[in-house]
Short mmCIF file of C-alpha atoms in Angstrom, two decimals:
data_model
loop_
_atom_site.label_atom_id
_atom_site.label_comp_id
_atom_site.label_asym_id
_atom_site.label_seq_id
_atom_site.Cartn_x
_atom_site.Cartn_y
_atom_site.Cartn_z
CA ILE A 1 18.54 74.98 222.44
CA PHE A 2 17.38 72.83 225.32
CA ILE A 3 13.73 72.04 225.80
CA ARG A 4 12.47 70.40 228.96
CA ARG A 5 10.06 67.54 228.31
CA GLU A 6 7.86 65.50 230.61
CA GLY A 7 8.49 61.80 231.06
CA SER A 8 10.36 59.47 228.74
CA LYS A 9 9.58 57.86 225.42
CA HIS A 10 9.88 54.24 224.38
CA HIS A 11 11.12 53.94 220.82
CA GLN A 12 9.62 51.50 218.39
CA THR A 13 12.09 48.79 217.43
CA SER A 14 13.23 49.03 213.83
CA LYS A 15 11.95 46.21 211.65
CA PHE A 16 14.19 45.37 208.72
CA GLY A 17 12.44 45.25 205.37
CA ILE A 18 12.94 42.66 202.64
CA MET A 19 14.85 44.03 199.68
CA PRO A 20 13.17 43.42 196.29
CA THR A 21 16.35 42.39 194.44
CA GLU A 22 19.90 41.22 195.13
CA ARG A 23 21.27 44.44 193.65
CA CYS A 24 19.28 46.45 196.21
CA GLU A 25 20.73 44.32 199.00
CA GLU A 26 24.24 44.87 197.63
CA LEU A 27 23.64 48.63 197.45
CA ILE A 28 22.55 48.72 201.10
CA ALA A 29 25.67 46.80 202.17
CA LEU A 30 27.94 49.21 200.29
CA THR A 31 26.15 52.26 201.70
CA LEU A 32 26.45 51.03 205.29
CA GLN A 33 30.11 50.24 204.65
CA SER A 34 30.71 53.77 203.38
CA ALA A 35 29.60 55.23 206.72
CA THR A 36 32.43 53.37 208.49
CA ASN A 37 35.25 54.21 206.07
CA ARG A 38 38.23 55.91 207.71
CA GLY A 39 39.62 57.89 204.83
CA TYR A 40 38.79 59.41 201.48
CA LYS A 41 40.71 56.71 199.63
CA GLU A 42 38.33 54.13 201.09
CA ASP A 43 35.43 56.45 200.24
CA PHE A 44 36.49 56.65 196.59
CA GLU A 45 36.73 52.88 196.36
CA THR A 46 33.32 52.36 197.97
CA ILE A 47 31.68 55.07 195.85
CA LYS A 48 33.06 53.42 192.72
CA LYS A 49 31.44 50.17 193.83
CA ILE A 50 28.18 52.01 194.54
CA GLN A 51 28.26 53.54 191.06
CA GLU A 52 28.98 50.16 189.50
CA CYS A 53 26.14 48.60 191.50
CA CYS A 54 23.69 51.29 190.39
CA LYS A 55 24.92 51.00 186.82
CA ALA A 56 23.96 47.30 186.94
CA PHE A 57 20.37 48.18 187.94
CA THR A 58 17.92 47.31 185.21
CA GLU A 59 14.65 49.12 184.70
CA ASP A 60 12.94 46.12 186.30
CA ASP A 61 15.17 46.54 189.38
CA VAL A 62 14.16 50.19 189.59
CA LYS A 63 10.50 49.30 189.19
CA ALA A 64 10.69 46.69 191.98
CA LEU A 65 12.49 49.10 194.31
CA CYS A 66 10.05 51.95 193.62
CA GLU A 67 7.05 49.70 194.24
CA LYS A 68 8.43 48.60 197.62
CA ALA A 69 9.36 52.17 198.51
CA THR A 70 5.86 53.36 197.60
CA GLU A 71 4.37 50.82 200.01
CA ALA A 72 6.57 52.26 202.77
CA PHE A 73 5.66 55.85 201.89
CA ILE A 74 1.95 55.02 202.10
CA GLN A 75 2.49 53.57 205.57
CA ASP A 76 4.00 56.89 206.71
CA GLY A 77 0.97 58.86 205.53
CA VAL A 78 0.90 62.49 204.45
CA LEU A 79 2.14 63.62 207.89
CA ALA A 80 4.89 61.30 209.16
CA MET A 81 5.53 60.97 212.90
CA VAL A 82 9.22 60.62 213.77
CA ASP A 83 10.92 59.84 217.09
CA ALA A 84 14.21 61.21 218.40
CA PRO A 85 17.11 60.61 218.30
CA VAL A 86 16.99 61.66 214.68
CA THR A 87 19.20 63.37 212.12
CA ILE A 88 17.27 65.88 210.00
CA VAL A 89 18.71 66.40 206.53
CA GLY A 90 17.95 69.16 204.03
CA ASP A 91 18.43 69.21 200.25
CA VAL A 92 21.09 66.81 198.90
CA HIS A 93 20.51 67.29 195.14
CA GLY A 94 22.33 64.31 193.70
CA GLN A 95 25.68 65.08 195.35
CA LEU A 96 26.69 61.49 196.07
CA TYR A 97 30.13 62.13 197.57
CA ASP A 98 28.62 64.62 200.01
CA LEU A 99 25.81 62.22 200.92
CA ILE A 100 28.42 59.67 201.99
CA GLU A 101 30.17 62.38 204.03
CA LEU A 102 26.83 63.24 205.61
CA PHE A 103 26.34 59.65 206.78
CA LYS A 104 29.67 59.84 208.60
CA ILE A 105 28.84 63.12 210.33
CA GLY A 106 25.16 62.61 211.14
CA GLY A 107 24.93 58.84 211.46
CA ILE A 108 22.99 56.35 209.41
CA ALA A 109 20.14 53.92 209.93
CA PRO A 110 19.54 51.63 211.71
CA GLN A 111 21.62 53.13 214.55
CA LYS A 112 19.74 56.42 214.31
CA ASN A 113 16.48 57.65 212.85
CA MET A 114 16.92 59.77 209.74
CA LEU A 115 14.52 62.36 208.33
CA PHE A 116 15.21 63.71 204.84
CA LEU A 117 13.31 66.87 203.93
CA GLY A 118 13.25 66.39 200.16
CA ASP A 119 15.11 67.48 197.01
CA TYR A 120 17.13 64.33 196.42
CA VAL A 121 17.54 64.84 192.69
CA ASP A 122 18.51 67.49 190.10
CA ARG A 123 21.51 69.80 189.88
CA GLY A 124 24.11 67.22 191.03
CA TYR A 125 25.79 64.63 188.81
CA TYR A 126 24.54 61.56 190.70
CA SER A 127 20.80 61.95 191.20
CA VAL A 128 20.08 58.36 190.15
CA GLU A 129 22.56 56.91 192.64
CA THR A 130 21.42 59.27 195.40
CA VAL A 131 17.68 58.60 195.14
CA THR A 132 18.28 54.87 194.68
CA ILE A 133 20.31 54.74 197.89
CA LEU A 134 17.66 56.67 199.82
CA PHE A 135 14.81 54.52 198.47
CA ALA A 136 16.77 51.39 199.37
CA LEU A 137 17.41 52.67 202.90
CA LYS A 138 13.70 53.38 203.28
CA VAL A 139 12.77 49.87 202.16
CA LYS A 140 15.42 48.23 204.36
CA PHE A 141 14.75 50.34 207.46
CA PRO A 142 11.16 51.60 207.08
CA LYS A 143 10.82 52.63 210.74
CA ARG A 144 14.19 54.36 210.87
CA VAL A 145 14.22 56.34 207.61
CA THR A 146 11.64 58.93 206.60
CA LEU A 147 11.69 60.66 203.22
CA LEU A 148 9.59 63.75 202.51
CA ARG A 149 8.63 65.24 199.18
CA GLY A 150 10.49 68.31 198.01
CA ASN A 151 9.61 70.69 195.21
CA HIS A 152 12.09 68.81 192.96
CA GLU A 153 10.28 65.49 193.41
CA THR A 154 7.92 66.25 190.53
CA ARG A 155 7.76 65.41 186.84
CA GLN A 156 7.78 69.00 185.69
CA VAL A 157 10.79 70.17 187.71
CA THR A 158 12.91 67.07 187.04
CA GLN A 159 12.49 67.54 183.30
CA VAL A 160 14.11 70.97 183.58
CA TYR A 161 16.81 70.55 186.24
CA GLY A 162 18.58 67.35 185.24
CA PHE A 163 17.07 64.16 186.67
CA TYR A 164 15.14 63.27 183.52
CA ASP A 165 18.22 63.76 181.35
CA GLU A 166 20.33 61.69 183.73
CA CYS A 167 17.83 58.81 183.65
CA MET A 168 17.77 58.92 179.86
CA ARG A 169 21.55 58.86 179.74
CA LYS A 170 22.01 56.05 182.28
CA PHE A 171 19.06 53.80 181.33
CA GLY A 172 18.56 54.67 177.67
CA SER A 173 14.85 55.43 178.09
CA SER A 174 12.45 57.35 180.31
CA LYS A 175 10.96 54.24 181.97
CA ALA A 176 13.13 54.44 185.11
CA TRP A 177 12.35 58.16 185.43
CA GLY A 178 8.66 57.27 185.25
CA TYR A 179 9.02 54.71 188.04
CA TYR A 180 10.87 57.15 190.31
CA THR A 181 8.47 60.04 189.70
CA SER A 182 5.43 57.82 190.24
CA ALA A 183 6.88 56.89 193.64
CA PHE A 184 7.44 60.59 194.39
CA ASP A 185 3.66 61.07 194.33
CA PHE A 186 3.40 59.02 197.53
CA LEU A 187 6.10 60.72 199.59
CA PRO A 188 4.84 62.36 202.82
CA LEU A 189 4.39 66.12 202.61
CA SER A 190 5.73 66.89 206.09
CA ALA A 191 6.68 65.34 209.43
CA VAL A 192 6.52 66.01 213.15
CA VAL A 193 9.52 65.08 215.30
CA ASP A 194 8.76 64.15 218.91
CA ASN A 195 5.59 66.26 218.86
CA SER A 196 7.76 69.38 218.96
CA ILE A 197 9.35 70.09 215.54
CA TYR A 198 7.28 70.58 212.40
CA CYS A 199 9.20 69.66 209.25
CA PRO A 200 7.95 70.52 205.75
CA HIS A 201 10.28 70.87 202.79
CA GLY A 202 9.35 74.50 202.15
CA GLY A 203 7.16 76.13 204.75
CA LEU A 204 3.69 77.08 205.95
CA SER A 205 0.49 77.71 204.03
CA PRO A 206 -2.35 80.20 204.56
CA HIS A 207 -4.69 77.30 203.73
CA LEU A 208 -3.57 75.21 206.71
CA ASN A 209 -4.04 75.99 210.42
CA THR A 210 -3.72 72.60 212.11
CA LEU A 211 -1.89 69.30 211.73
CA ASP A 212 -5.23 67.59 211.18
CA GLU A 213 -5.74 69.78 208.11
CA VAL A 214 -2.37 68.54 206.81
CA ARG A 215 -3.51 64.94 207.33
CA ALA A 216 -6.71 65.74 205.45
CA LEU A 217 -4.65 66.40 202.31
CA GLU A 218 -4.27 62.62 201.94
CA SER A 219 -7.26 62.35 199.64
CA HIS A 220 -5.95 64.66 196.92
CA CYS A 221 -2.15 64.85 197.13
CA ARG A 222 -1.08 61.54 195.53
CA LYS A 223 -0.34 63.14 192.18
CA GLU A 224 1.81 65.78 190.51
CA VAL A 225 2.21 68.85 192.73
CA PRO A 226 -0.25 71.60 191.68
CA HIS A 227 0.86 75.14 190.93
CA GLU A 228 -1.08 76.56 193.88
CA GLY A 229 -2.85 75.50 197.04
CA ALA A 230 -1.80 73.90 200.32
CA VAL A 231 0.28 71.08 198.82
CA CYS A 232 2.23 73.54 196.68
CA ASP A 233 2.78 75.87 199.65
CA LEU A 234 4.28 73.15 201.87
CA LEU A 235 6.90 72.46 199.19
CA TRP A 236 7.62 75.99 197.94
CA SER A 237 7.14 78.58 200.71
CA ASP A 238 9.98 80.45 202.47
CA PRO A 239 10.36 82.28 205.81
CA GLU A 240 11.15 85.97 205.78
CA ASP A 241 12.03 88.28 208.64
CA GLY A 242 10.46 91.70 208.95
CA ILE A 243 7.09 90.85 207.38
CA SER A 244 3.68 89.91 208.72
CA GLY A 245 1.37 87.22 207.46
CA PHE A 246 1.75 85.58 204.06
CA ASN A 247 3.09 87.44 201.04
CA MET A 248 3.51 86.47 197.40
CA SER A 249 6.74 84.59 196.79
CA PRO A 250 9.30 85.76 194.21
CA ARG A 251 9.64 82.09 193.23
CA GLY A 252 6.22 82.25 191.59
CA ALA A 253 4.89 79.44 193.80
CA GLY A 254 4.11 79.29 197.50
CA TYR A 255 4.43 82.28 199.86
CA THR A 256 6.86 84.06 202.09
CA PHE A 257 5.67 83.87 205.70
CA GLY A 258 6.41 86.05 208.72
CA GLU A 259 7.14 85.40 212.36
CA ASP A 260 3.51 85.92 213.38
CA THR A 261 2.39 83.02 211.19
CA VAL A 262 4.94 80.70 212.78
CA GLU A 263 3.97 81.78 216.30
CA LYS A 264 0.32 81.09 215.54
CA TRP A 265 1.10 77.72 213.91
CA ASN A 266 3.30 76.55 216.79
CA GLN A 267 0.85 77.71 219.45
CA THR A 268 -2.15 76.12 217.74
CA ASN A 269 -0.39 72.79 217.28
CA ALA A 270 1.67 72.72 220.53
CA LEU A 271 4.97 72.79 218.63
CA ASN A 272 8.30 74.45 219.41
CA ILE A 273 9.95 75.20 216.06
CA VAL A 274 9.61 74.75 212.32
CA CYS A 275 12.58 73.04 210.64
CA ARG A 276 12.63 73.16 206.84
CA ALA A 277 15.00 73.00 203.86
CA HIS A 278 14.48 74.40 200.33
CA GLN A 279 16.81 77.44 200.49
CA LEU A 280 20.53 77.75 199.91
CA VAL A 281 22.11 79.20 203.07
CA MET A 282 25.85 79.75 203.14
CA ASP A 283 26.50 78.34 206.63
CA GLY A 284 24.38 75.25 205.94
CA TYR A 285 21.74 76.48 208.39
CA ASN A 286 19.98 79.70 209.23
CA TRP A 287 17.59 80.78 211.98
CA ASN A 288 14.65 83.08 211.23
CA HIS A 289 11.82 84.51 213.26
CA ASN A 290 13.74 84.83 216.54
CA ASN A 291 14.83 81.19 216.49
CA LYS A 292 11.38 79.86 215.70
CA THR A 293 12.22 78.74 212.14
CA LEU A 294 15.35 76.83 211.13
CA THR A 295 16.52 76.22 207.56
CA VAL A 296 18.93 73.33 206.95
CA PHE A 297 20.57 72.88 203.55
CA SER A 298 22.66 69.73 203.18
CA ALA A 299 24.31 70.08 199.75
CA PRO A 300 27.73 71.68 200.35
CA ASN A 301 29.27 73.71 197.53
CA TYR A 302 25.88 73.54 195.86
CA CYS A 303 26.02 72.99 192.10
CA TYR A 304 29.79 72.51 192.63
CA ARG A 305 30.27 76.27 192.58
CA CYS A 306 28.38 78.08 195.37
CA GLY A 307 30.99 77.61 198.12
CA ASN A 308 28.45 77.06 200.90
CA LEU A 309 28.70 74.71 203.86
CA ALA A 310 26.11 71.99 204.47
CA GLY A 311 24.04 71.70 207.62
CA ILE A 312 22.05 69.03 209.42
CA LEU A 313 20.02 69.12 212.62
CA VAL A 314 20.74 66.36 215.13
CA VAL A 315 17.98 65.93 217.71
CA ASN A 316 19.22 63.94 220.70
CA GLU A 317 17.01 62.67 223.49
CA ASN A 318 18.48 62.27 226.94
CA SER A 319 15.93 61.37 229.63
CA SER A 320 13.69 64.40 230.04
CA VAL A 321 15.89 66.79 228.08
CA GLU A 322 15.79 67.04 224.30
CA GLN A 323 18.75 68.76 222.66
CA TYR A 324 18.92 70.36 219.24
CA GLU A 325 22.40 70.38 217.71
CA VAL A 326 23.18 71.91 214.34
CA ARG A 327 26.26 70.49 212.56
CA SER A 328 27.94 72.05 209.54
CA PHE A 329 30.39 70.44 207.14
CA SER A 330 32.14 71.24 203.87
CA ASP A 331 32.02 69.33 200.61
CA ALA A 332 33.86 66.02 200.42
CA PRO A 333 36.84 65.62 198.08
CA ARG A 334 35.89 64.15 194.73
CA GLU A 335 37.99 62.23 192.30
CA THR A 336 38.63 64.01 189.01
CA VAL A 337 35.77 63.20 186.67
CA THR A 338 36.92 63.25 183.06
CA ASN A 339 33.66 62.18 181.46
CA LYS A 340 31.16 64.08 183.57
CA PRO A 341 28.07 65.20 181.64
CA VAL A 342 27.80 68.76 180.40
CA PRO A 343 24.41 69.90 181.70
CA ARG A 344 22.23 72.09 179.57
CA GLU A 345 21.83 75.63 180.76
CA MET A 346 19.18 75.84 183.48
CA PRO A 347 17.37 78.74 185.14
CA ASP A 348 18.87 79.74 188.47
CA TYR A 349 15.65 80.29 190.42
CA PHE A 350 17.20 78.47 193.36
CA LEU A 351 20.24 80.69 193.58
#
């Protein structure tokens, strides 16, 4: 999709942040190295080092990192403004090997802006490593990396779908989980890319008509996500073809929304498309509403059994022309894990 734009944009120079601990600095170095590896053997070696680095994190290290990340989230506000070129990433769900593959395919900060649409934890085996990497990238490159809140970045959901159990297993107590989930409260709820793409984790809300109304949520969204209302809708709603308006969602939270609601939202706010995550789609991406709504899902072979591709949206800017490019990729090879945890049985609402 090519969209003609007027004039050119000057990008704000990325300012490198100060890492709170030496372990955080080491983790950043290993992550950037992983994006330049030339083979899976090198990937395995780097991922082992990443796992060892994260294993060495103490609860005080996690607390320091989460405090610095929270400061960066507050600076972004409830509605983050993001410039192109940018790689937009959907759910990653603790799939560390696939996150490293994603960095190779979509680029990594500081060379390119990155926008993550939420759901960093749960389901996968490496939620702690995944969210720690993303928090560290945000602290190191605060102007280049934007993290949004997904419906899994809550206390209630993470206690059911794996992140709490993983923190207990890897740290021996719930303190680290408490630090991470407290930081989740300050993640932005949505973003706008180049004044043309609206990016929530889930979708639209019948309680919101303008971007200013999203910004107005600042005063009462820095807490656990409620079971209903505008904040809940942004994280839980889904697009659906063939319907009008907003309808009750089978998820039990949020709504399904039709093409007419997207047309009205885009027209009112001078936007072109809505790009969101939240739903498993087998090709890694899916267009709804006559190409007005795009879903990207970035966890390939979700839950290590669904067989889906992953997708990302790369928004390139070239003079007065802005290009949207969707890239798909399959799951990365993983070394045989002999001592992987046996997760407790979980409800499959997401599938």
